[in-house]
Short mmCIF file of C-alpha atoms and ligand atoms in Angstrom, two decimals:
data_model
loop_
_atom_site.label_atom_id
_atom_site.label_comp_id
_atom_site.label_asym_id
_atom_site.label_seq_id
_atom_site.Cartn_x
_atom_site.Cartn_y
_atom_site.Cartn_z
CA MET A 79 -7.01 154.30 -88.23
CA HIS A 80 -5.16 157.36 -89.45
CA ARG A 81 -4.70 158.03 -93.14
CA PHE A 82 -1.30 157.03 -94.53
CA MET A 83 0.66 159.03 -97.07
CA GLU A 84 1.21 157.45 -100.48
CA LEU A 85 4.14 155.07 -100.06
CA LYS A 86 4.72 154.04 -103.67
CA GLY A 87 8.04 155.60 -104.73
CA LYS A 88 9.10 156.23 -101.11
CA VAL A 89 12.40 154.86 -99.79
CA ILE A 90 12.50 153.97 -96.09
CA LEU A 91 15.49 152.73 -94.07
CA ILE A 92 14.80 150.75 -90.89
CA THR A 93 17.48 149.63 -88.45
CA GLY A 94 17.13 146.31 -86.63
CA ALA A 95 14.50 145.08 -89.09
CA ASN A 96 15.41 141.38 -89.04
CA THR A 97 13.10 140.64 -86.11
CA GLY A 98 10.54 142.04 -83.67
CA ILE A 99 8.93 145.43 -84.14
CA GLY A 100 11.39 146.44 -86.89
CA ARG A 101 10.61 143.42 -89.02
CA VAL A 102 6.85 144.04 -88.90
CA THR A 103 7.44 147.74 -89.61
CA ALA A 104 9.48 146.89 -92.72
CA GLU A 105 6.93 144.32 -93.92
CA LYS A 106 3.94 146.66 -93.48
CA LEU A 107 5.66 149.57 -95.23
CA ALA A 108 6.72 147.30 -98.11
CA GLN A 109 3.14 145.96 -98.40
CA ARG A 110 2.00 149.55 -98.87
CA GLY A 111 4.47 150.06 -101.72
CA ALA A 112 7.58 151.57 -100.08
CA ARG A 113 11.05 150.37 -101.00
CA VAL A 114 12.57 149.29 -97.68
CA ILE A 115 16.25 149.13 -96.74
CA LEU A 116 16.83 146.79 -93.81
CA ALA A 117 19.97 147.97 -92.00
CA CYS A 118 20.91 145.10 -89.68
CA ARG A 119 23.98 143.46 -88.21
CA SER A 120 23.41 139.93 -89.50
CA LYS A 121 22.96 139.07 -93.18
CA GLU A 122 22.07 135.52 -92.20
CA LYS A 123 19.14 136.72 -90.04
CA THR A 124 18.03 139.49 -92.42
CA GLN A 125 18.14 137.81 -95.84
CA PRO A 126 15.09 135.58 -95.11
CA VAL A 127 13.09 138.74 -94.25
CA VAL A 128 14.26 140.47 -97.45
CA ASP A 129 13.37 137.33 -99.45
CA ALA A 130 9.91 137.10 -97.83
CA ILE A 131 9.15 140.76 -98.64
CA LYS A 132 10.28 140.24 -102.24
CA ALA A 133 8.24 137.01 -102.53
CA SER A 134 5.13 139.04 -101.65
CA GLY A 135 5.91 141.52 -104.42
CA GLY A 136 7.73 144.11 -102.27
CA ASP A 137 11.05 145.86 -102.79
CA ALA A 138 13.62 145.26 -100.04
CA GLU A 139 17.38 145.31 -99.61
CA PHE A 140 19.85 144.41 -96.84
CA VAL A 141 22.54 146.85 -95.73
CA PRO A 142 25.05 145.66 -93.10
CA LEU A 143 25.01 147.84 -89.98
CA ASP A 144 26.48 147.23 -86.53
CA LEU A 145 25.48 150.22 -84.42
CA ALA A 146 28.03 149.28 -81.76
CA ASP A 147 30.84 150.02 -84.23
CA LEU A 148 31.02 153.58 -85.63
CA ASP A 149 33.14 152.39 -88.59
CA SER A 150 30.32 150.02 -89.53
CA VAL A 151 27.84 152.91 -89.23
CA ARG A 152 29.98 155.01 -91.60
CA ALA A 153 30.24 152.12 -94.07
CA ALA A 154 26.46 151.58 -93.98
CA ALA A 155 25.78 155.28 -94.58
CA GLU A 156 28.28 155.30 -97.44
CA LEU A 157 26.51 152.33 -99.08
CA VAL A 158 23.15 154.11 -98.81
CA LEU A 159 24.53 157.44 -100.08
CA GLN A 160 26.16 155.72 -103.06
CA LYS A 161 22.70 154.70 -104.28
CA ASP A 162 21.22 157.11 -106.75
CA GLU A 163 17.89 157.36 -104.94
CA PRO A 164 16.12 159.51 -102.34
CA LEU A 165 15.59 158.66 -98.68
CA HIS A 166 12.22 159.73 -97.33
CA VAL A 167 12.07 158.09 -93.90
CA LEU A 168 14.78 156.93 -91.50
CA ILE A 169 13.49 154.67 -88.73
CA ASN A 170 16.02 154.27 -85.91
CA ASN A 171 14.41 151.15 -84.46
CA ALA A 172 17.25 148.83 -83.38
CA GLY A 173 17.78 148.57 -79.66
CA LEU A 174 19.71 146.61 -77.12
CA ALA A 175 18.75 145.81 -73.51
CA GLY A 176 19.91 143.50 -70.76
CA LEU A 177 23.56 143.24 -71.82
CA ARG A 178 26.69 144.91 -70.43
CA GLY A 179 29.92 146.03 -72.04
CA GLN A 180 31.46 148.61 -74.34
CA THR A 181 31.15 149.35 -78.03
CA LYS A 182 34.06 148.91 -80.46
CA GLN A 183 35.11 152.53 -79.80
CA GLY A 184 34.76 152.17 -76.00
CA PHE A 185 31.35 153.73 -75.28
CA GLU A 186 28.91 152.20 -72.80
CA LEU A 187 27.28 149.37 -74.79
CA ILE A 188 23.60 150.27 -74.45
CA PHE A 189 24.06 154.03 -74.97
CA GLY A 190 26.55 153.43 -77.79
CA THR A 191 24.14 151.14 -79.63
CA ASN A 192 20.79 152.80 -78.92
CA HIS A 193 21.84 156.45 -79.21
CA LEU A 194 25.38 157.08 -80.51
CA GLY A 195 25.28 154.69 -83.48
CA HIS A 196 21.89 156.08 -84.52
CA PHE A 197 23.11 159.66 -84.00
CA LEU A 198 25.98 159.13 -86.46
CA LEU A 199 23.79 157.26 -88.95
CA THR A 200 21.24 160.08 -88.86
CA GLU A 201 23.86 162.81 -89.18
CA LEU A 202 25.41 161.11 -92.23
CA LEU A 203 22.04 160.51 -93.90
CA LEU A 204 20.60 163.97 -93.13
CA PRO A 205 21.73 165.60 -96.40
CA ARG A 206 19.94 162.86 -98.35
CA LEU A 207 16.82 163.21 -96.19
CA ARG A 208 16.85 166.99 -96.71
CA ASN A 209 17.15 166.54 -100.48
CA SER A 210 14.19 164.13 -100.36
CA ALA A 211 11.94 166.40 -98.23
CA PRO A 212 9.29 166.07 -97.00
CA ALA A 213 11.18 163.48 -94.96
CA ARG A 214 10.91 162.00 -91.47
CA ILE A 215 13.21 160.65 -88.76
CA VAL A 216 11.55 158.21 -86.36
CA ASN A 217 13.39 157.28 -83.16
CA VAL A 218 12.00 154.24 -81.37
CA SER A 219 12.49 155.16 -77.72
CA SER A 220 10.68 153.58 -74.75
CA GLY A 221 8.44 154.31 -71.80
CA SER A 222 11.57 153.43 -69.78
CA HIS A 223 12.89 156.91 -70.57
CA TYR A 224 10.51 158.22 -67.85
CA GLN A 225 12.71 156.49 -65.24
CA ALA A 226 15.92 158.30 -66.28
CA LYS A 227 17.06 160.87 -63.72
CA GLY A 228 19.64 162.60 -65.90
CA ILE A 229 22.74 161.82 -67.93
CA ASP A 230 26.13 161.09 -66.35
CA PHE A 231 28.27 161.90 -69.42
CA GLY A 232 31.40 160.41 -67.81
CA ALA A 233 29.70 157.01 -67.45
CA LEU A 234 28.90 156.93 -71.16
CA LYS A 235 32.58 156.37 -71.98
CA GLU A 236 32.94 153.39 -69.66
CA ARG A 237 31.74 149.80 -69.43
CA THR A 238 28.12 149.32 -68.25
CA LYS A 239 28.06 149.83 -64.47
CA THR A 240 24.77 148.32 -63.29
CA VAL A 241 24.17 144.56 -63.18
CA THR A 242 20.90 144.64 -65.14
CA SER A 243 21.88 147.59 -67.40
CA MET A 244 18.35 148.94 -66.86
CA ALA A 245 19.63 152.36 -65.72
CA GLU A 246 21.80 152.57 -68.85
CA TYR A 247 18.83 151.55 -71.02
CA GLU A 248 16.68 154.29 -69.46
CA VAL A 249 19.39 156.89 -70.21
CA SER A 250 19.77 155.66 -73.80
CA LYS A 251 16.03 155.97 -74.33
CA LEU A 252 15.96 159.47 -72.80
CA ALA A 253 18.77 160.27 -75.27
CA ASN A 254 16.46 159.13 -78.12
CA VAL A 255 13.85 161.68 -76.97
CA LEU A 256 16.36 164.52 -76.42
CA PHE A 257 17.84 163.80 -79.86
CA THR A 258 14.38 164.01 -81.43
CA LYS A 259 13.68 167.35 -79.72
CA GLU A 260 17.04 168.77 -80.78
CA LEU A 261 16.52 167.64 -84.40
CA ALA A 262 13.21 169.51 -84.35
CA ARG A 263 14.94 172.67 -83.04
CA GLY A 264 16.26 173.29 -86.54
CA ARG A 265 19.06 170.70 -86.69
CA ALA A 266 17.16 168.39 -89.07
CA GLY A 267 16.52 171.19 -91.53
CA GLU A 268 13.67 172.38 -93.70
CA GLY A 269 11.07 169.72 -94.48
CA VAL A 270 12.49 167.01 -92.19
CA THR A 271 10.29 166.20 -89.19
CA SER A 272 11.29 164.05 -86.21
CA TYR A 273 9.44 161.71 -83.84
CA ALA A 274 10.15 159.67 -80.70
CA LEU A 275 7.88 156.92 -79.44
CA HIS A 276 7.11 154.13 -77.02
CA PRO A 277 5.96 151.03 -78.94
CA GLY A 278 4.25 149.43 -75.90
CA MET A 279 5.38 146.36 -73.97
CA VAL A 280 5.95 144.04 -76.91
CA ALA A 281 6.54 140.26 -76.88
CA SER A 282 9.60 140.52 -79.15
CA ASP A 283 13.16 139.16 -78.85
CA ALA A 284 13.95 142.15 -76.61
CA TRP A 285 13.45 139.94 -73.57
CA ARG A 286 15.94 137.25 -74.66
CA GLU A 287 18.15 137.87 -71.61
CA ILE A 288 15.29 137.19 -69.14
CA PRO A 289 15.56 133.56 -67.97
CA TRP A 290 12.94 130.83 -68.39
CA PRO A 291 10.22 130.50 -66.99
CA VAL A 292 9.86 134.22 -66.23
CA ARG A 293 10.17 135.20 -69.93
CA PRO A 294 7.20 133.22 -71.36
CA ILE A 295 5.01 134.30 -68.43
CA MET A 296 5.91 137.99 -68.93
CA LYS A 297 5.22 137.69 -72.66
CA LEU A 298 1.64 136.54 -71.95
CA PHE A 299 0.87 140.08 -70.78
CA MET A 300 2.48 141.86 -73.71
CA ILE A 301 1.20 143.03 -77.08
CA THR A 302 2.25 141.39 -80.37
CA ASN A 303 4.97 142.69 -82.71
CA GLU A 304 2.17 143.72 -85.11
CA GLU A 305 0.53 145.86 -82.42
CA GLY A 306 3.96 147.11 -81.32
CA ALA A 307 4.74 148.40 -84.81
CA GLU A 308 1.61 150.57 -85.00
CA THR A 309 2.98 153.69 -83.34
CA THR A 310 6.15 153.55 -85.46
CA LEU A 311 3.98 153.23 -88.59
CA HIS A 312 1.87 156.16 -87.40
CA CYS A 313 4.95 158.38 -86.99
CA ALA A 314 6.60 157.19 -90.21
CA ALA A 315 3.67 157.39 -92.56
CA SER A 316 0.46 158.93 -91.23
CA ASP A 317 -0.69 162.23 -92.73
CA GLU A 318 -1.49 163.45 -89.21
CA ALA A 319 2.06 162.95 -87.83
CA GLY A 320 3.46 164.61 -90.95
CA LYS A 321 2.13 167.91 -89.61
CA GLU A 322 3.93 167.47 -86.25
CA ASP A 323 7.60 167.70 -85.22
CA GLY A 324 9.71 166.84 -82.16
CA LEU A 325 6.97 165.09 -80.16
CA PHE A 326 6.78 161.84 -78.18
CA TYR A 327 4.10 159.26 -79.04
CA ASP A 328 2.45 156.33 -77.29
CA LYS A 329 -0.46 154.28 -78.71
CA LYS A 330 -0.38 156.46 -81.86
CA LYS A 331 -1.06 159.58 -79.80
CA VAL A 332 1.13 162.45 -78.64
CA ARG A 333 2.14 161.96 -74.98
CA GLU A 334 4.03 164.25 -72.63
CA PRO A 335 7.58 162.83 -72.19
CA ASN A 336 9.84 162.90 -69.09
CA LYS A 337 10.25 166.56 -68.10
CA LEU A 338 14.01 166.18 -68.70
CA ALA A 339 13.15 165.84 -72.39
CA HIS A 340 12.36 169.57 -72.35
CA ASP A 341 15.79 170.48 -70.92
CA GLU A 342 17.31 172.36 -73.86
CA ALA A 343 20.75 172.66 -72.25
CA LEU A 344 20.85 168.87 -71.70
CA ALA A 345 19.75 168.21 -75.29
CA LYS A 346 22.45 170.56 -76.61
CA GLU A 347 25.11 168.99 -74.40
CA LEU A 348 24.11 165.52 -75.64
CA TRP A 349 24.22 166.76 -79.24
CA ASP A 350 27.63 168.41 -78.84
CA LYS A 351 29.14 165.36 -77.08
CA SER A 352 27.65 163.06 -79.72
CA VAL A 353 29.25 165.14 -82.48
CA GLU A 354 32.61 165.14 -80.67
CA TRP A 355 32.48 161.38 -79.98
CA THR A 356 31.51 160.41 -83.53
CA ARG A 357 33.81 162.87 -85.31
CA ALA A 358 36.98 160.74 -85.20
CA SER A 359 37.15 159.96 -88.90
CA PRO A 360 34.20 161.44 -90.77
CA VAL A 361 33.11 159.70 -93.93
CA VAL A 362 33.51 161.59 -97.18
CA VAL A 363 31.07 160.72 -99.96
N1 LIG B 276 9.84 145.06 -76.81
C1 LIG B 276 9.42 146.03 -76.01
O1 LIG B 276 8.58 145.81 -75.13
C2 LIG B 276 9.96 147.42 -76.16
C3 LIG B 276 9.50 148.39 -75.26
C4 LIG B 276 9.97 149.69 -75.40
C5 LIG B 276 10.86 150.00 -76.42
N2 LIG B 276 11.29 149.02 -77.27
C6 LIG B 276 12.24 149.40 -78.32
O2 LIG B 276 11.76 148.95 -79.58
C7 LIG B 276 12.86 148.78 -80.48
C8 LIG B 276 12.74 147.45 -81.19
O3 LIG B 276 12.88 146.44 -80.21
P1 LIG B 276 12.21 145.00 -80.29
O4 LIG B 276 11.29 144.89 -79.14
O5 LIG B 276 11.71 144.70 -81.65
O6 LIG B 276 13.51 144.12 -79.93
P2 LIG B 276 14.24 142.91 -80.66
O7 LIG B 276 13.24 141.95 -81.16
O8 LIG B 276 15.26 142.48 -79.67
O9 LIG B 276 14.94 143.63 -81.90
C9 LIG B 276 16.01 144.50 -81.72
C10 LIG B 276 16.72 144.71 -83.03
O10 LIG B 276 17.86 145.55 -82.79
C11 LIG B 276 18.98 144.95 -83.40
N3 LIG B 276 20.25 145.32 -82.81
C12 LIG B 276 20.70 145.15 -81.55
N4 LIG B 276 21.97 145.56 -81.45
C13 LIG B 276 22.34 146.01 -82.66
C14 LIG B 276 23.53 146.54 -83.20
N5 LIG B 276 24.66 146.67 -82.47
N6 LIG B 276 23.57 146.91 -84.50
C15 LIG B 276 22.47 146.77 -85.27
N7 LIG B 276 21.32 146.24 -84.84
C16 LIG B 276 21.26 145.88 -83.54
C17 LIG B 276 18.73 143.46 -83.25
O11 LIG B 276 19.57 142.71 -84.11
P3 LIG B 276 19.92 141.15 -83.79
O12 LIG B 276 18.67 140.37 -84.07
O13 LIG B 276 21.03 140.87 -84.72
O14 LIG B 276 20.31 141.10 -82.34
C18 LIG B 276 17.26 143.41 -83.63
O15 LIG B 276 17.13 143.47 -85.02
C19 LIG B 276 14.13 148.91 -79.62
O16 LIG B 276 14.68 150.19 -79.80
C20 LIG B 276 13.61 148.75 -78.20
O17 LIG B 276 14.42 149.42 -77.26
C21 LIG B 276 10.85 147.74 -77.17
#
């Protein structure tokens, strides 16, 4: 077990914290004294988690966030920035798999949710993270990113092409790793370190689109949400990870990512396109 930094007085925002890995991450960080902001798309699903954290003596708050709608991302960031408090850790945990479609602004659904929404959220919250340094950005990626063969930028502005949306998921998770690397190349700024990780194969709600009886059988071979949250907690709060920047983690250890993750030109192209695609009406706070 690695040593954790002192979390009393720390403010940590976690996306998709109403269930699965994100929920456990929020609960564990709150237990250790952090104030946690749960940025999620459903108040109905999130309020019971906020209430449970508060009932155990923790400090938690719900902020509405739909990552598939860039206006909602701007509104969520604005709400956070209006608070007169620091932001020490941003955990981009929410993720979508197994569905097809387009986001509100017309981007491929899985990429738009898993990468583009988080890109804009991070960009808008970066000034607050910098002012709160030392600060961290944790991007929950996946081992699936190893399967990605590259990024077809044209496809990212269209409806999901494949039937299972697995190929799109792999690209979105490679984007999480490229984004992390690019943040660490000086984009995040002084005192802000970035991390990407694979949580393991976790028996969370992520498999909701897999039909019965395959789903319960698959879940028998997976780790629990508690175990799945460990690598996120390591990146977000361990003293050891605090000394590292721009790396990929699996089972709380640094692991070599897909070799495409080292492609600086690809990372820059993804960054530039993400800026262009999220720039439409920048929020002013
Ligand atoms: N489970 C695994 O084996 C596994 C493996 C590798 C990587 N991961 C990654 O781990 C992360 C957490 O996944 P999980 O396993 O805990 O899955 P989960 O139980 O399905 O939780 C996913 C979370 O993301 C939220 N979300 C989805 N679309 C959203 C949107 N448009 N706006 C805001 N929030 C949205 C969900 O909200 P709702 O509840 O409202 O839908 C939920 O809170 C994801 O990034 C996933 O890709 C998981």
